[in-house]
Amino acid sequence: MKFSNPMANAVRALCMDAVEKAQSGHPGAPLGMADIAYTLWTKHLRHNPSNPDWFNRDRFVLSNGHGSMLLYALLHLTGYDLSIDDLKRFRQLHSKTPGHPEYSYTPGVETTTGPLGQGLANAVGMAIAEKVLAAQFNKPEYAVVDHYTYCFAGDGCLMEGISHEACSLAGTLGLERLIVFWDDNGISIDGEVKGWFTDDTQARFQAYGWQVIANVDGHDHEAIDNAILEAKKCAGKPTLICCKTVIGAGSPNKAGKNSSHGSPLGESEIRATRKALNWHHEPFDIPSDICNEWDAREAGAAWENEWNTLFKRFNEAHPRLASEFTRRTVGQLPEDFSQSANSFIHSAQAEMQPMATRKASQNAIEFYANLLPEIIGGSADLSGSNLTMWNSSQPITAENASGNYLFYGVREFGMTAIANGISIHSGLKPFCATFLIFMEYARNAVRMAALMGLPNIFVYTHDSIGQGEDGPTHQPIEQLATLRMTPNLDTWRPCDAAETAVAWKIALMRSNGPTALVFSRQSVKPQARTDDQLHKIEKGGYTLRPCEGEPDIILIATGSEVPLAVEAAEQLINLHDIKASVVSLPSPSVFLRQESTYQEQVLPPHVTCRLAIEAAHVDYWHKFVGPAGEILGLDSFGESAPGEVLFSHFGITVDNVIAKARKALAKRNTF
């Protein structure tokens, strides 16, 4: 009988039972990939269920995340902290078995997957991290970084554009420790994919520079095993193993059909499937002998102990290198980081040189990258415009992976998802860069970083109509607002070198979520500050220019519009006898996490006359100015012209700030 292996069928049984109990889920892929999973997880995958975070474990990514029950069944059977009761709560509120794999929810889940193709890109990032760290730390006889990244991917993953971006780069970088299994079942939700997916996938991956192992029977354990062994022998190339499978394998009436893809099989079909598989056990009942064969805890402990012994010898031979390895892989900053950062911030403040904040960012990268060798930068073919390279940056190549900079090419989405994988792996602190407008290509990966709480840094330059002559296709309008509205994403738009230095410091210190750093193309005037004001930048917002007594109006500004607000405030005070203060608000989300007493100190509730100034969409600022306030910004796309011309054309001028301020003051009396 084709599907006679009881260990693989234990996976099938748990998957169809959990989906049926939830009355929700995707049984087709788990049933179809059970044989591949059995072979990989019992014969090749090195992991320790008792310590899911053991550093040198092989990474496993289920890119086709809708098949989540496959992963949960494997984790349960091999001995992770995932009980039968957890499986019975599949897709229920606050369970450890959500509808798609969620990073940090379930022990053993390496990354959040669901948006197809992103898990594959994450796997590329993990493989990059493995290769870079191995090049930086491994010594003869001490291969302390020595593991594989395995990824399951379906037809849908390979249809997504991100798979092209990520896999093309993976081939260029020669990621030989990356092994991807293509679940070639020919079925998606809409039916047979031959109506919309006729790519020569094998030729495509060969063109990327991958080893391709074709025509593997995805239900033949020996064939799968041999393919994995062949993949491991390949030097200098990632491997795609093309597994021909039957979706819903084992189901007499739904196998090979899209009806098994995204709906429970149904009670009668499950009974028929049990009979066809010769599986005569009750739902969620796995015989003890099968459980014992699956249990990987003893083997996992032995693998980890073997590595610990190796690392002990590595520490004895190379103590300083071992100490640095430990610091980086546990995510600790150097003890003197904060002190050194503060010294740099004070020096940036003291210089008082006009410059574009993208240039100030480059200066910050130069400083922080020398302080933190774990920083790994990169840009989507805009390094010279984003100003993301520094004096000691070295490109990472297939031949030499010991560097610290990735040339991603024009791959914004792939770049961001790859950076997510690098971050998840541990040991490296990635940042990646593009123009702010092209964040749109990467948005879903940015969202995934926020959802997973990854401490990634996204560098976005050319932040407004100040971008200039390239025109409205390159000028961001609504992007700042949408970044700021993304939960768990901190967005900074600094106004000068000092605020930029602080923004980088806080981003590097953050451990529970990503940060977007948004910088100007054009030069901006630096601002004078007291030491107290300099310290308060870290709070995300502060009073930059106070006035005598209580202000009549508060001007709120960010980035390149802060000098504009300061000049306008001075004229309001000196020429119009209007007491105006200026609040710089480089990171509203950070500001809103401060104690209410501090927020009210900066923005007193009774001072209702407020004007927000930013060369971006106006709608974000209503919550800060209230009904009595005014907003000077944009609600239309830009134009093609020099930046200074556009600021005048769209009314982002001192004169218009003053006019808007007077309008707000006049309106105040009606509220």
mmCIF file of N, CA, C and O in Angstrom, residues 441-499:
data_model
loop_
_atom_site.group_PDB
_atom_site.id
_atom_site.type_symbol
_atom_site.label_atom_id
_atom_site.label_comp_id
_atom_site.label_asym_id
_atom_site.label_seq_id
_atom_site.Cartn_x
_atom_site.Cartn_y
_atom_site.Cartn_z
ATOM 1 N N TYR A 441 6.766 48.614 -1.845
ATOM 2 C CA TYR A 441 7.050 47.275 -2.359
ATOM 3 C C TYR A 441 7.275 46.281 -1.218
ATOM 4 O O TYR A 441 7.032 45.091 -1.369
ATOM 5 N N ALA A 442 7.768 46.754 -0.101
ATOM 6 C CA ALA A 442 8.174 45.896 1.010
ATOM 7 C C ALA A 442 7.169 45.859 2.151
ATOM 8 O O ALA A 442 7.425 45.213 3.167
ATOM 9 N N ARG A 443 6.033 46.537 1.980
ATOM 10 C CA ARG A 443 5.165 46.795 3.129
ATOM 11 C C ARG A 443 4.810 45.536 3.913
ATOM 12 O O ARG A 443 4.848 45.532 5.140
ATOM 13 N N ASN A 444 4.439 44.451 3.226
ATOM 14 C CA ASN A 444 3.982 43.284 3.980
ATOM 15 C C ASN A 444 5.095 42.669 4.804
ATOM 16 O O ASN A 444 4.848 42.147 5.896
ATOM 17 N N ALA A 445 6.325 42.728 4.329
ATOM 18 C CA ALA A 445 7.447 42.225 5.115
ATOM 19 C C ALA A 445 7.750 43.133 6.296
ATOM 20 O O ALA A 445 8.162 42.661 7.359
ATOM 21 N N VAL A 446 7.565 44.443 6.134
ATOM 22 C CA VAL A 446 7.688 45.373 7.258
ATOM 23 C C VAL A 446 6.640 45.035 8.305
ATOM 24 O O VAL A 446 6.927 44.982 9.509
ATOM 25 N N ARG A 447 5.420 44.796 7.844
ATOM 26 C CA ARG A 447 4.340 44.405 8.762
ATOM 27 C C ARG A 447 4.673 43.112 9.497
ATOM 28 O O ARG A 447 4.411 42.983 10.693
ATOM 29 N N MET A 448 5.245 42.160 8.795
ATOM 30 C CA MET A 448 5.597 40.884 9.421
ATOM 31 C C MET A 448 6.686 41.071 10.479
ATOM 32 O O MET A 448 6.670 40.421 11.522
ATOM 33 N N ALA A 449 7.626 41.962 10.232
ATOM 34 C CA ALA A 449 8.643 42.263 11.236
ATOM 35 C C ALA A 449 8.006 42.819 12.500
ATOM 36 O O ALA A 449 8.379 42.451 13.621
ATOM 37 N N ALA A 450 7.030 43.717 12.322
ATOM 38 C CA ALA A 450 6.328 44.292 13.470
ATOM 39 C C ALA A 450 5.504 43.228 14.181
ATOM 40 O O ALA A 450 5.457 43.183 15.419
ATOM 41 N N LEU A 451 4.833 42.379 13.406
ATOM 42 C CA LEU A 451 4.012 41.315 13.981
ATOM 43 C C LEU A 451 4.858 40.355 14.807
ATOM 44 O O LEU A 451 4.442 39.899 15.879
ATOM 45 N N MET A 452 6.044 40.043 14.337
ATOM 46 C CA MET A 452 6.929 39.111 15.044
ATOM 47 C C MET A 452 7.762 39.778 16.137
ATOM 48 O O MET A 452 8.421 39.095 16.917
ATOM 49 N N GLY A 453 7.759 41.103 16.185
ATOM 50 C CA GLY A 453 8.567 41.802 17.179
ATOM 51 C C GLY A 453 10.051 41.715 16.914
ATOM 52 O O GLY A 453 10.853 41.654 17.853
ATOM 53 N N LEU A 454 10.451 41.738 15.636
ATOM 54 C CA LEU A 454 11.853 41.627 15.273
ATOM 55 C C LEU A 454 12.535 42.993 15.367
ATOM 56 O O LEU A 454 11.997 43.989 14.878
ATOM 57 N N PRO A 455 13.735 43.064 15.925
ATOM 58 C CA PRO A 455 14.409 44.357 16.096
ATOM 59 C C PRO A 455 15.136 44.840 14.844
ATOM 60 O O PRO A 455 16.265 45.320 14.904
ATOM 61 N N ASN A 456 14.493 44.715 13.700
ATOM 62 C CA ASN A 456 15.082 45.165 12.446
ATOM 63 C C ASN A 456 15.065 46.686 12.359
ATOM 64 O O ASN A 456 14.244 47.350 12.989
ATOM 65 N N ILE A 457 15.957 47.204 11.518
ATOM 66 C CA ILE A 457 15.996 48.635 11.269
ATOM 67 C C ILE A 457 15.810 48.858 9.777
ATOM 68 O O ILE A 457 16.539 48.305 8.953
ATOM 69 N N PHE A 458 14.815 49.671 9.432
ATOM 70 C CA PHE A 458 14.516 50.003 8.041
ATOM 71 C C PHE A 458 14.907 51.450 7.795
ATOM 72 O O PHE A 458 14.356 52.363 8.426
ATOM 73 N N VAL A 459 15.840 51.666 6.907
ATOM 74 C CA VAL A 459 16.334 52.997 6.592
ATOM 75 C C VAL A 459 15.661 53.472 5.315
ATOM 76 O O VAL A 459 15.803 52.857 4.254
ATOM 77 N N TYR A 460 14.913 54.566 5.429
ATOM 78 C CA TYR A 460 14.182 55.120 4.288
ATOM 79 C C TYR A 460 14.606 56.570 4.069
ATOM 80 O O TYR A 460 14.395 57.426 4.931
ATOM 81 N N THR A 461 15.176 56.849 2.921
ATOM 82 C CA THR A 461 15.633 58.203 2.607
ATOM 83 C C THR A 461 14.743 58.839 1.539
ATOM 84 O O THR A 461 13.812 58.224 1.048
ATOM 85 N N HIS A 462 15.060 60.108 1.198
ATOM 86 C CA HIS A 462 14.273 60.850 0.219
ATOM 87 C C HIS A 462 12.810 60.872 0.674
ATOM 88 O O HIS A 462 11.922 60.344 0.047
ATOM 89 N N ASP A 463 12.596 61.550 1.801
ATOM 90 C CA ASP A 463 11.409 61.345 2.613
ATOM 91 C C ASP A 463 10.204 62.221 2.296
ATOM 92 O O ASP A 463 9.184 62.117 2.991
ATOM 93 N N SER A 464 10.279 63.086 1.273
ATOM 94 C CA SER A 464 9.163 64.006 1.044
ATOM 95 C C SER A 464 9.245 64.591 -0.355
ATOM 96 O O SER A 464 10.053 64.143 -1.180
ATOM 97 N N ILE A 465 8.430 65.610 -0.612
ATOM 98 C CA ILE A 465 8.528 66.323 -1.881
ATOM 99 C C ILE A 465 9.900 66.948 -2.042
ATOM 100 O O ILE A 465 10.278 67.347 -3.157
ATOM 101 N N GLY A 466 10.663 67.029 -0.959
ATOM 102 C CA GLY A 466 12.039 67.491 -1.049
ATOM 103 C C GLY A 466 12.905 66.597 -1.918
ATOM 104 O O GLY A 466 14.003 66.968 -2.308
ATOM 105 N N GLN A 467 12.403 65.418 -2.247
ATOM 106 C CA GLN A 467 13.088 64.529 -3.174
ATOM 107 C C GLN A 467 13.314 65.207 -4.518
ATOM 108 O O GLN A 467 14.311 64.963 -5.183
ATOM 109 N N GLY A 468 12.323 66.034 -4.906
ATOM 110 C CA GLY A 468 12.537 66.934 -6.023
ATOM 111 C C GLY A 468 12.226 66.433 -7.403
ATOM 112 O O GLY A 468 11.133 65.921 -7.674
ATOM 113 N N GLU A 469 13.210 66.513 -8.297
ATOM 114 C CA GLU A 469 12.979 66.425 -9.738
ATOM 115 C C GLU A 469 12.465 65.073 -10.229
ATOM 116 O O GLU A 469 11.902 64.983 -11.330
ATOM 117 N N ASP A 470 12.660 64.014 -9.463
ATOM 118 C CA ASP A 470 12.161 62.710 -9.898
ATOM 119 C C ASP A 470 10.641 62.656 -9.942
ATOM 120 O O ASP A 470 10.066 61.733 -10.523
ATOM 121 N N GLY A 471 9.989 63.591 -9.297
ATOM 122 C CA GLY A 471 8.557 63.730 -9.448
ATOM 123 C C GLY A 471 7.704 62.883 -8.532
ATOM 124 O O GLY A 471 8.216 62.200 -7.633
ATOM 125 N N PRO A 472 6.393 62.903 -8.756
ATOM 126 C CA PRO A 472 5.461 62.303 -7.800
ATOM 127 C C PRO A 472 5.598 60.787 -7.660
ATOM 128 O O PRO A 472 5.206 60.239 -6.641
ATOM 129 N N THR A 473 6.141 60.100 -8.667
ATOM 130 C CA THR A 473 6.347 58.652 -8.520
ATOM 131 C C THR A 473 7.361 58.340 -7.442
ATOM 132 O O THR A 473 7.364 57.229 -6.900
ATOM 133 N N HIS A 474 8.217 59.291 -7.147
ATOM 134 C CA HIS A 474 9.288 59.080 -6.179
ATOM 135 C C HIS A 474 9.096 59.885 -4.892
ATOM 136 O O HIS A 474 9.954 59.809 -3.994
ATOM 137 N N GLN A 475 8.013 60.641 -4.801
ATOM 138 C CA GLN A 475 7.794 61.502 -3.642
ATOM 139 C C GLN A 475 6.747 60.898 -2.710
ATOM 140 O O GLN A 475 5.569 60.805 -3.072
ATOM 141 N N PRO A 476 7.132 60.486 -1.518
ATOM 142 C CA PRO A 476 6.177 59.884 -0.585
ATOM 143 C C PRO A 476 5.220 60.925 -0.013
ATOM 144 O O PRO A 476 5.625 62.036 0.323
ATOM 145 N N ILE A 477 3.964 60.559 0.103
ATOM 146 C CA ILE A 477 2.949 61.430 0.687
ATOM 147 C C ILE A 477 2.293 60.735 1.885
ATOM 148 O O ILE A 477 2.329 61.230 3.007
ATOM 149 N N GLU A 478 1.701 59.572 1.646
ATOM 150 C CA GLU A 478 0.948 58.850 2.667
ATOM 151 C C GLU A 478 1.785 57.838 3.446
ATOM 152 O O GLU A 478 1.308 57.229 4.405
ATOM 153 N N GLN A 479 3.044 57.651 3.061
ATOM 154 C CA GLN A 479 3.845 56.555 3.619
ATOM 155 C C GLN A 479 4.164 56.747 5.107
ATOM 156 O O GLN A 479 4.146 55.792 5.883
ATOM 157 N N LEU A 480 4.465 57.955 5.495
ATOM 158 C CA LEU A 480 4.754 58.198 6.907
ATOM 159 C C LEU A 480 3.562 57.835 7.784
ATOM 160 O O LEU A 480 3.718 57.205 8.838
ATOM 161 N N ALA A 481 2.370 58.235 7.347
ATOM 162 C CA ALA A 481 1.171 57.942 8.133
ATOM 163 C C ALA A 481 0.961 56.445 8.293
ATOM 164 O O ALA A 481 0.661 55.954 9.382
ATOM 165 N N THR A 482 1.118 55.701 7.197
ATOM 166 C CA THR A 482 0.858 54.271 7.283
ATOM 167 C C THR A 482 1.923 53.544 8.093
ATOM 168 O O THR A 482 1.624 52.572 8.789
ATOM 169 N N LEU A 483 3.166 54.006 8.013
ATOM 170 C CA LEU A 483 4.198 53.438 8.879
ATOM 171 C C LEU A 483 3.860 53.678 10.345
ATOM 172 O O LEU A 483 3.952 52.776 11.182
ATOM 173 N N ARG A 484 3.460 54.901 10.650
ATOM 174 C CA ARG A 484 3.145 55.245 12.040
ATOM 175 C C ARG A 484 1.921 54.495 12.560
ATOM 176 O O ARG A 484 1.798 54.275 13.769
ATOM 177 N N MET A 485 1.033 54.112 11.672
ATOM 178 C CA MET A 485 -0.164 53.393 12.090
ATOM 179 C C MET A 485 0.052 51.889 12.206
ATOM 180 O O MET A 485 -0.854 51.172 12.643
ATOM 181 N N THR A 486 1.221 51.411 11.837
ATOM 182 C CA THR A 486 1.523 49.989 11.943
ATOM 183 C C THR A 486 1.840 49.638 13.391
ATOM 184 O O THR A 486 2.793 50.177 13.958
ATOM 185 N N PRO A 487 1.079 48.752 14.019
ATOM 186 C CA PRO A 487 1.353 48.404 15.418
ATOM 187 C C PRO A 487 2.768 47.862 15.608
ATOM 188 O O PRO A 487 3.287 47.123 14.769
ATOM 189 N N ASN A 488 3.375 48.257 16.710
ATOM 190 C CA ASN A 488 4.689 47.768 17.134
ATOM 191 C C ASN A 488 5.835 48.201 16.234
ATOM 192 O O ASN A 488 6.937 47.702 16.353
ATOM 193 N N LEU A 489 5.584 49.137 15.334
ATOM 194 C CA LEU A 489 6.649 49.703 14.512
ATOM 195 C C LEU A 489 6.900 51.127 14.980
ATOM 196 O O LEU A 489 5.994 51.953 14.966
ATOM 197 N N ASP A 490 8.119 51.414 15.406
ATOM 198 C CA ASP A 490 8.494 52.776 15.765
ATOM 199 C C ASP A 490 9.068 53.475 14.534
ATOM 200 O O ASP A 490 9.973 52.944 13.876
ATOM 201 N N THR A 491 8.544 54.648 14.232
ATOM 202 C CA THR A 491 9.011 55.421 13.095
ATOM 203 C C THR A 491 9.620 56.719 13.589
ATOM 204 O O THR A 491 8.988 57.464 14.345
ATOM 205 N N TRP A 492 10.853 56.973 13.167
ATOM 206 C CA TRP A 492 11.566 58.205 13.525
ATOM 207 C C TRP A 492 11.808 59.032 12.265
ATOM 208 O O TRP A 492 12.262 58.507 11.249
ATOM 209 N N ARG A 493 11.517 60.320 12.366
ATOM 210 C CA ARG A 493 11.868 61.270 11.305
ATOM 211 C C ARG A 493 12.639 62.426 11.959
ATOM 212 O O ARG A 493 12.060 63.442 12.326
ATOM 213 N N PRO A 494 13.942 62.262 12.097
ATOM 214 C CA PRO A 494 14.739 63.269 12.818
ATOM 215 C C PRO A 494 14.949 64.527 11.986
ATOM 216 O O PRO A 494 14.890 64.505 10.755
ATOM 217 N N CYS A 495 15.244 65.613 12.692
ATOM 218 C CA CYS A 495 15.365 66.903 12.024
ATOM 219 C C CYS A 495 16.808 67.310 11.767
ATOM 220 O O CYS A 495 17.047 68.236 10.988
ATOM 221 N N ASP A 496 17.775 66.671 12.431
ATOM 222 C CA ASP A 496 19.175 67.044 12.240
ATOM 223 C C ASP A 496 20.074 65.922 12.729
ATOM 224 O O ASP A 496 19.592 64.821 13.065
ATOM 225 N N ALA A 497 21.373 66.186 12.778
ATOM 226 C CA ALA A 497 22.342 65.142 13.107
ATOM 227 C C ALA A 497 22.162 64.607 14.522
ATOM 228 O O ALA A 497 22.322 63.407 14.763
ATOM 229 N N ALA A 498 21.848 65.484 15.467
ATOM 230 C CA ALA A 498 21.689 65.044 16.852
ATOM 231 C C ALA A 498 20.489 64.115 16.988
ATOM 232 O O ALA A 498 20.583 63.042 17.599
ATOM 233 N N GLU A 499 19.348 64.506 16.429
ATOM 234 C CA GLU A 499 18.177 63.636 16.487
ATOM 235 C C GLU A 499 18.429 62.326 15.733
ATOM 236 O O GLU A 499 17.946 61.270 16.140
#
